[in-house]
Tab-separated table of C-alpha atoms in Angstrom:
chain	number	residue	atom	x	y	z
Q	1	MET	CA	0.000	0.000	0.000
Q	2	SER	CA	1.294	3.463	-0.866
Q	3	PHE	CA	2.094	6.095	1.745
Q	4	LYS	CA	-0.902	8.139	0.580
Q	5	GLY	CA	-3.154	5.126	1.079
Q	6	VAL	CA	-1.795	4.539	4.585
Q	7	VAL	CA	-2.419	8.172	5.555
Q	8	HIS	CA	-5.911	8.093	4.028
Q	9	GLY	CA	-6.756	4.909	5.917
Q	10	TRP	CA	-5.469	6.348	9.218
Q	11	VAL	CA	-7.451	9.584	8.768
Q	12	HIS	CA	-10.597	7.625	7.829
Q	13	ARG	CA	-10.217	5.408	10.881
Q	14	TYR	CA	-9.743	8.118	13.506
Q	15	PHE	CA	-11.326	11.243	11.962
Q	16	SER	CA	-14.348	9.940	10.089
Q	17	ASP	CA	-16.569	11.300	12.886
Q	18	GLU	CA	-17.392	15.020	12.691
Q	19	GLU	CA	-17.212	15.461	16.457
Q	20	ALA	CA	-13.745	13.881	16.522
Q	21	VAL	CA	-12.457	16.494	14.069
Q	22	ILE	CA	-13.928	19.379	16.080
Q	23	PHE	CA	-12.609	17.953	19.343
Q	24	ALA	CA	-9.134	17.519	17.838
Q	25	LEU	CA	-9.132	21.185	16.790
Q	26	LEU	CA	-10.249	22.273	20.254
Q	27	LEU	CA	-7.510	20.187	21.882
Q	28	THR	CA	-4.911	21.668	19.528
Q	29	LEU	CA	-6.037	25.209	20.394
Q	30	PHE	CA	-6.082	24.394	24.117
Q	31	PHE	CA	-2.544	22.998	24.260
Q	32	ALA	CA	-1.221	25.718	21.933
Q	33	ALA	CA	-2.633	28.351	24.287
Q	34	LEU	CA	-0.996	26.659	27.276
Q	35	ILE	CA	2.369	26.390	25.532
Q	36	PHE	CA	2.557	29.895	24.076
Q	37	VAL	CA	0.592	32.004	26.574
Q	38	GLY	CA	0.573	29.695	29.587
Q	39	SER	CA	2.436	32.228	31.753
Q	40	MET	CA	-0.260	34.827	31.082
Q	41	LEU	CA	-2.965	32.318	32.041
Q	42	MET	CA	-1.212	31.316	35.280
Q	43	PRO	CA	-3.489	33.399	37.585
Q	44	PHE	CA	-6.529	31.842	35.904
Q	45	LEU	CA	-5.164	28.285	36.202
Q	46	THR	CA	-4.222	28.902	39.831
Q	47	ALA	CA	-7.744	30.152	40.523
Q	48	VAL	CA	-9.203	27.034	38.865
Q	49	VAL	CA	-7.143	24.792	41.172
Q	50	VAL	CA	-8.146	26.743	44.292
Q	51	SER	CA	-11.800	26.719	43.192
Q	52	TYR	CA	-11.713	22.935	42.827
Q	53	LEU	CA	-10.309	22.717	46.351
Q	54	LEU	CA	-12.900	25.042	47.866
Q	55	GLN	CA	-15.849	23.604	45.931
Q	56	GLY	CA	-15.613	20.402	47.938
Q	57	LEU	CA	-15.742	22.411	51.173
Q	58	VAL	CA	-18.726	24.412	49.882
Q	59	LEU	CA	-20.607	21.187	49.112
Q	60	GLN	CA	-19.838	19.788	52.564
Q	61	LEU	CA	-21.123	22.978	54.221
Q	62	GLN	CA	-24.287	22.857	52.112
Q	63	ARG	CA	-24.922	19.295	53.297
Q	64	LEU	CA	-24.971	20.782	56.815
Q	65	LYS	CA	-27.956	22.937	55.724
Q	66	ILE	CA	-25.836	26.084	55.387
Q	67	PRO	CA	-27.078	28.409	52.594
Q	68	GLU	CA	-24.967	28.382	49.442
Q	69	ILE	CA	-23.827	32.020	49.578
Q	70	LEU	CA	-22.847	31.672	53.252
Q	71	ALA	CA	-20.972	28.442	52.498
Q	72	ILE	CA	-19.094	30.215	49.699
Q	73	LEU	CA	-18.193	33.118	51.995
Q	74	LEU	CA	-16.952	30.741	54.714
Q	75	ALA	CA	-14.813	28.752	52.262
Q	76	PHE	CA	-13.439	31.926	50.687
Q	77	SER	CA	-12.625	33.371	54.126
Q	78	LEU	CA	-10.678	30.220	54.984
Q	79	PHE	CA	-8.727	30.535	51.732
Q	80	MET	CA	-7.877	34.192	52.422
Q	81	SER	CA	-6.778	33.360	55.981
Q	82	LEU	CA	-4.429	30.647	54.740
Q	83	LEU	CA	-3.094	32.973	52.036
Q	84	VAL	CA	-2.314	35.722	54.561
Q	85	ALA	CA	-0.645	33.193	56.896
Q	86	ALA	CA	1.510	31.889	54.035
Q	87	ILE	CA	2.591	35.401	52.971
Q	88	PHE	CA	3.358	36.859	56.388
Q	89	TRP	CA	4.470	33.782	58.335
Q	90	LEU	CA	5.466	30.755	56.241
Q	91	LEU	CA	7.338	32.391	53.355
Q	92	PRO	CA	9.514	34.702	55.533
Q	93	MET	CA	10.410	31.772	57.785
Q	94	ILE	CA	11.349	29.551	54.826
Q	95	TRP	CA	13.404	32.345	53.243
Q	96	HIS	CA	15.240	32.920	56.540
Q	97	GLN	CA	16.115	29.227	56.749
Q	98	VAL	CA	17.341	29.153	53.134
Q	99	VAL	CA	19.649	32.137	53.813
Q	100	SER	CA	20.856	30.544	57.043
Q	101	LEU	CA	21.593	27.265	55.273
Q	102	ILE	CA	23.600	29.052	52.570
Q	103	ARG	CA	25.655	30.795	55.252
Q	104	GLU	CA	26.441	27.459	56.902
Q	105	LEU	CA	27.531	25.770	53.677
Q	106	PRO	CA	31.207	26.852	53.973
Q	107	GLY	CA	31.349	25.252	57.427
Q	108	MET	CA	29.769	22.112	56.012
Q	109	LEU	CA	32.404	22.056	53.290
Q	110	HIS	CA	35.144	22.367	55.899
Q	111	THR	CA	33.648	19.417	57.782
Q	112	SER	CA	33.449	17.480	54.507
Q	113	GLN	CA	37.116	18.160	53.857
Q	114	ASP	CA	38.025	16.784	57.292
Q	115	TRP	CA	35.920	13.674	56.627
Q	116	LEU	CA	37.518	13.106	53.223
Q	117	ASN	CA	41.006	13.504	54.692
Q	118	SER	CA	40.251	11.064	57.492
Q	119	LEU	CA	38.726	8.657	54.982
Q	120	HIS	CA	41.867	8.884	52.853
Q	121	GLU	CA	44.081	8.251	55.901
Q	122	SER	CA	42.011	5.271	57.050
Q	123	TYR	CA	41.340	3.752	53.603
Q	124	PRO	CA	43.966	5.035	51.134
Q	125	GLN	CA	43.033	2.302	48.676
Q	126	LEU	CA	39.386	3.486	48.630
Q	127	ILE	CA	39.895	7.183	47.885
Q	128	SER	CA	43.062	9.057	46.923
Q	129	GLN	CA	43.987	12.590	47.962
Q	130	GLU	CA	43.484	13.767	44.397
Q	131	GLN	CA	39.938	12.356	44.339
Q	132	ALA	CA	39.140	13.998	47.674
Q	133	ASN	CA	40.411	17.369	46.446
Q	134	SER	CA	38.477	16.967	43.187
Q	135	LEU	CA	35.219	16.288	45.060
Q	136	LEU	CA	35.781	19.314	47.279
Q	137	ASN	CA	36.604	21.602	44.335
Q	138	ASP	CA	33.460	20.455	42.525
Q	139	ALA	CA	31.390	21.284	45.591
Q	140	ILE	CA	32.981	24.751	45.855
Q	141	ARG	CA	32.214	25.468	42.193
Q	142	GLU	CA	28.594	24.455	42.709
Q	143	LEU	CA	28.337	26.760	45.732
Q	144	ARG	CA	29.722	29.674	43.732
Q	145	HIS	CA	27.201	28.953	40.990
Q	146	ILE	CA	24.372	28.939	43.539
Q	147	GLY	CA	25.621	32.263	44.897
Q	148	GLN	CA	25.648	33.801	41.412
Q	149	VAL	CA	22.105	32.546	40.797
Q	150	LEU	CA	20.914	34.093	44.062
Q	151	VAL	CA	22.551	37.416	43.184
Q	152	SER	CA	20.933	37.429	39.746
Q	153	LEU	CA	17.582	36.597	41.340
Q	154	SER	CA	17.915	39.478	43.772
Q	155	LEU	CA	18.772	41.912	40.963
Q	156	SER	CA	15.821	40.822	38.851
Q	157	SER	CA	13.359	40.404	41.707
Q	158	LEU	CA	11.478	43.685	41.176
Q	159	PRO	CA	9.560	42.623	38.028
Q	160	SER	CA	8.801	39.230	39.611
Q	161	LEU	CA	7.625	40.981	42.769
Q	162	LEU	CA	5.254	43.156	40.761
Q	163	ALA	CA	3.927	40.078	38.937
Q	164	TRP	CA	3.311	38.296	42.238
Q	165	LEU	CA	1.497	41.353	43.564
Q	166	VAL	CA	-0.776	41.253	40.519
Q	167	TYR	CA	-1.370	37.527	41.135
Q	168	LEU	CA	-2.258	38.198	44.775
Q	169	VAL	CA	-4.969	40.591	43.633
Q	170	LEU	CA	-6.294	38.660	40.638
Q	171	VAL	CA	-6.382	35.132	42.047
Q	172	PRO	CA	-8.689	35.825	45.030
Q	173	ILE	CA	-11.069	37.798	42.784
Q	174	LEU	CA	-11.165	34.974	40.235
Q	175	VAL	CA	-11.651	32.349	42.945
Q	176	PHE	CA	-14.592	34.214	44.465
Q	177	PHE	CA	-16.433	34.612	41.163
Q	178	MET	CA	-15.685	31.025	40.088
Q	179	LEU	CA	-17.327	29.827	43.293
Q	180	LYS	CA	-20.213	32.278	43.146
Q	181	ASP	CA	-21.019	31.951	39.422
Q	182	GLN	CA	-19.963	28.360	38.784
Q	183	ARG	CA	-23.240	27.398	37.086
Q	184	LYS	CA	-23.271	30.489	34.871
Q	185	LEU	CA	-19.663	29.933	33.772
Q	186	THR	CA	-20.309	26.245	33.089
Q	187	ASP	CA	-23.432	26.989	31.053
Q	188	PHE	CA	-21.530	29.620	29.065
Q	189	VAL	CA	-18.748	27.177	28.163
Q	190	ILE	CA	-21.318	24.519	27.198
Q	191	SER	CA	-23.097	27.035	24.944
Q	192	LEU	CA	-19.860	27.471	22.970
Q	193	MET	CA	-19.556	23.746	22.319
Q	194	PRO	CA	-21.060	22.069	19.229
Q	195	ARG	CA	-24.501	20.504	19.602
Q	196	LYS	CA	-23.158	17.034	18.939
Q	197	ARG	CA	-20.799	16.473	21.847
Q	198	GLN	CA	-21.212	12.869	22.952
Q	199	LEU	CA	-17.440	12.306	22.893
Q	200	MET	CA	-16.717	15.473	24.864
Q	201	THR	CA	-19.430	14.683	27.406
Q	202	GLN	CA	-18.100	11.163	27.923
Q	203	ILE	CA	-14.541	12.379	28.470
Q	204	TRP	CA	-15.635	15.251	30.729
Q	205	GLN	CA	-17.801	13.004	32.917
Q	206	GLU	CA	-14.883	10.624	33.311
Q	207	MET	CA	-12.330	13.356	34.024
Q	208	ASP	CA	-14.289	15.814	36.167
Q	209	ALA	CA	-14.506	13.521	39.190
Q	210	GLN	CA	-10.933	12.306	38.713
Q	211	ILE	CA	-9.461	15.812	38.477
Q	212	ALA	CA	-11.400	17.028	41.510
Q	213	ASN	CA	-10.403	13.899	43.442
Q	214	TYR	CA	-6.752	14.332	42.445
Q	215	ILE	CA	-6.492	18.058	43.259
Q	216	ARG	CA	-8.172	17.764	46.650
Q	217	GLY	CA	-6.410	14.518	47.530
Q	218	LYS	CA	-2.972	15.698	46.460
Q	219	SER	CA	-3.324	19.022	48.297
Q	220	LEU	CA	-4.367	17.221	51.486
Q	221	GLU	CA	-1.505	14.777	51.046
Q	222	ILE	CA	1.007	17.636	50.780
Q	223	LEU	CA	-0.378	19.306	53.925
Q	224	ILE	CA	-0.488	16.087	55.966
Q	225	VAL	CA	2.963	14.821	54.926
Q	226	ALA	CA	4.563	18.256	55.432
Q	227	GLY	CA	2.836	18.729	58.797
Q	228	VAL	CA	3.764	15.295	60.181
Q	229	THR	CA	7.343	15.664	58.908
Q	230	TRP	CA	7.654	19.087	60.560
Q	231	LEU	CA	6.384	17.761	63.907
Q	232	CYS	CA	8.776	14.794	63.802
Q	233	PHE	CA	11.813	16.840	62.749
Q	234	ARG	CA	11.092	19.465	65.425
Q	235	TRP	CA	10.755	16.704	68.015
Q	236	LEU	CA	14.112	15.274	66.931
Q	237	GLY	CA	15.714	18.738	67.085
Q	238	LEU	CA	16.728	18.724	63.407
Q	239	ASN	CA	17.809	22.067	61.988
Q	240	TYR	CA	15.812	23.617	59.125
Q	241	ALA	CA	12.785	21.502	60.061
Q	242	GLU	CA	10.348	23.848	58.295
Q	243	LEU	CA	12.356	23.965	55.062
Q	244	LEU	CA	12.857	20.208	54.970
Q	245	ALA	CA	9.181	19.551	55.792
Q	246	LEU	CA	8.166	21.777	52.881
Q	247	LEU	CA	10.488	19.851	50.547
Q	248	VAL	CA	9.166	16.500	51.770
Q	249	GLY	CA	5.577	17.703	51.347
Q	250	PHE	CA	6.074	18.823	47.759
Q	251	SER	CA	8.060	15.670	46.939
Q	252	VAL	CA	4.765	13.734	46.792
Q	253	LEU	CA	3.979	15.588	43.545
Q	254	VAL	CA	6.543	13.464	41.706
Q	255	PRO	CA	5.771	9.770	42.282
Q	256	TYR	CA	8.632	7.290	42.651
Q	257	ILE	CA	11.450	9.847	42.314
Q	258	GLY	CA	10.319	12.753	44.520
Q	259	ALA	CA	10.948	10.868	47.750
Q	260	ALA	CA	14.326	9.612	46.511
Q	261	VAL	CA	15.477	13.115	45.551
Q	262	VAL	CA	14.424	14.825	48.795
Q	263	THR	CA	16.075	12.074	50.860
Q	264	LEU	CA	19.495	13.544	50.009
Q	265	PRO	CA	19.077	16.963	51.705
Q	266	VAL	CA	17.354	15.365	54.702
Q	267	ALA	CA	20.202	12.867	55.157
Q	268	LEU	CA	22.973	15.428	54.566
Q	269	ILE	CA	21.618	18.019	57.017
Q	270	ALA	CA	21.068	15.315	59.650
Q	271	LEU	CA	24.558	13.967	59.022
Q	272	PHE	CA	26.257	17.376	59.340
Q	273	GLN	CA	24.297	18.156	62.505
Q	274	PHE	CA	24.458	14.834	64.355
Q	275	GLY	CA	27.250	12.883	62.649
Q	276	PHE	CA	27.069	9.090	62.566
Q	277	THR	CA	25.133	8.872	65.828
Q	278	SER	CA	21.859	7.391	67.021
Q	279	ASP	CA	20.147	10.763	66.386
Q	280	PHE	CA	21.064	10.526	62.714
Q	281	VAL	CA	19.685	6.982	62.583
Q	282	TRP	CA	16.440	8.111	64.208
Q	283	VAL	CA	15.998	10.869	61.600
Q	284	ILE	CA	16.450	8.422	58.729
Q	285	VAL	CA	14.207	5.768	60.304
Q	286	ILE	CA	11.345	8.176	61.045
Q	287	TYR	CA	11.661	9.760	57.604
Q	288	GLY	CA	11.424	6.272	56.062
Q	289	ILE	CA	8.332	5.491	58.169
Q	290	ILE	CA	6.665	8.700	56.979
Q	291	GLN	CA	7.323	7.805	53.348
Q	292	ALA	CA	6.053	4.252	53.863
Q	293	LEU	CA	2.859	5.417	55.584
Q	294	ASP	CA	2.272	7.987	52.847
Q	295	GLY	CA	2.470	5.449	50.046
Q	296	ASN	CA	0.683	2.564	51.735
Q	297	VAL	CA	-1.886	4.225	54.012
Q	298	LEU	CA	-2.456	7.897	53.196
Q	299	VAL	CA	-2.670	7.659	49.401
Q	300	PRO	CA	-5.288	4.841	49.389
Q	301	LEU	CA	-7.364	6.784	51.930
Q	302	LEU	CA	-7.253	10.144	50.137
Q	303	PHE	CA	-7.641	9.009	46.541
Q	304	SER	CA	-10.998	7.342	46.080
Q	305	GLU	CA	-10.207	6.511	42.438
Q	306	ALA	CA	-7.011	4.721	41.554
Q	307	VAL	CA	-4.777	6.160	38.861
Q	308	ASN	CA	-4.571	3.338	36.338
Q	309	LEU	CA	-1.345	4.446	34.710
Q	310	HIS	CA	1.898	2.558	34.259
Q	311	PRO	CA	4.811	3.993	36.316
Q	312	VAL	CA	6.735	4.687	33.102
Q	313	SER	CA	3.772	6.716	31.795
Q	314	ILE	CA	3.658	8.737	35.023
Q	315	ILE	CA	7.390	9.510	34.939
Q	316	LEU	CA	7.253	10.511	31.256
Q	317	ALA	CA	4.242	12.755	31.973
Q	318	VAL	CA	6.083	14.429	34.865
Q	319	LEU	CA	9.168	15.027	32.714
Q	320	PHE	CA	7.207	16.308	29.703
Q	321	PHE	CA	4.625	18.539	31.369
Q	322	GLY	CA	7.077	19.659	34.052
Q	323	GLY	CA	9.464	20.749	31.324
Q	324	LEU	CA	6.674	22.702	29.635
Q	325	TRP	CA	5.015	24.423	32.618
Q	326	GLY	CA	7.307	23.976	35.611
Q	327	PHE	CA	5.561	23.471	38.963
Q	328	TRP	CA	2.030	23.394	37.560
Q	329	GLY	CA	3.146	20.939	34.883
Q	330	VAL	CA	4.411	18.602	37.602
Q	331	PHE	CA	1.242	19.132	39.670
Q	332	PHE	CA	-1.071	18.320	36.759
Q	333	ALA	CA	1.127	15.667	35.112
Q	334	ILE	CA	-0.958	12.713	36.332
Q	335	PRO	CA	-4.376	14.294	35.559
Q	336	LEU	CA	-3.154	15.297	32.095
Q	337	ALA	CA	-1.809	11.805	31.459
Q	338	THR	CA	-5.146	10.363	32.623
Q	339	PHE	CA	-6.932	12.872	30.381
Q	340	ILE	CA	-4.921	11.729	27.357
Q	341	LYS	CA	-5.639	8.087	28.218
Q	342	ALA	CA	-9.381	8.860	28.486
Q	343	ILE	CA	-9.294	10.543	25.063
Q	344	VAL	CA	-7.548	7.558	23.484
Q	345	ASN	CA	-10.050	5.126	25.029
Q	346	ALA	CA	-13.121	7.172	24.075
Q	347	TRP	CA	-11.986	8.287	20.611
Q	348	PRO	CA	-14.379	7.055	17.898
Q	349	ARG	CA	-12.903	4.665	15.386
Q	350	ALA	CA	-14.247	3.496	12.059
Q	351	LEU	CA	-15.216	-0.194	11.927
Q	352	GLN	CA	-12.297	-2.375	10.966
Q	353	ASP	CA	-12.397	-4.885	8.172
Q	354	ILE	CA	-13.713	-8.204	9.448
Q	355	PRO	CA	-11.153	-11.003	9.100
Q	356	PRO	CA	-11.945	-13.463	6.305
Q	357	SER	CA	-12.084	-16.362	8.761
Q	358	HIS	CA	-15.015	-14.772	10.607
Q	359	PRO	CA	-18.369	-16.475	9.867
Q	360	ASP	CA	-19.962	-13.172	8.955
Q	361	SER	CA	-17.197	-12.152	6.557
Q	362	THR	CA	-19.129	-13.458	3.534
Q	363	ALA	CA	-22.366	-11.781	4.494
Q	364	SER	CA	-23.291	-8.724	2.467
């Protein structure tokens, strides 16, 4: 069969339905908008995520016989309270710990040099003096690079600060109106869709519950894991407990590799503070218990619908969408991968030729 025939057969198989063609165009426009103007739409996308989170709370309050407008005001007030607490308490504390950690890095390097020298003296066949010096020089170069990045960030922080100020004004306004006028906005979007939308309706019904379940479940998972980690690290007396708890909380966004990556800073800070002592062992053991409970207890409880995706698919989705949209790409990697899988499963296909061996193949 010629190449033209192959292409014609493929197009006939997957795009013979009128709705499939329209939906493909809409998907192309949607992803093109995210790729080329995604940064401009970031306040809107952030507001959509927050609205999904608060909508569940609004529904719970309404089940308690609270009027809808009052439930919306209560949920919105909670959101604003958390936002103010994050701006004026959490972020300054995290920034202070980051600066403090950077100041302590030279001392950590000095300790590392002593360890490498003692390791060379005890096991000269394991590591040579040249290798120890090379490792130390590499670490110093990385520290200088981090310092240059921080300086460049401080010099270019004014435009970013203005953008964040705009976000802080726009996002709460968008969230309030998305909660208040949810039905009107939904009806407006539906009115723009073609009349024949069986495919779109099927995919939306499948994805709406999954996306809401994922956003609410993942946000709760981040809060619970970060909170429990902070309490445990504070109890153990570990330095930078708030910063490390934040890293551990956000590590749940990247399945399989997030926990492995964040283990390194937790282990290094505990090692530099406690050395090879029982306190260091306790930090590692409790951190491992937290990760085990998260994967085997918390996730099944929070996520009512399992994500039926292969681990390789999840990792590829995290790499691809994270590379496109940064944090939000990582956050939405699994829902987007599930969305693509739902499209593939629901996509209309033309009937295939019946094999000659089939009893009905001779019927006409």
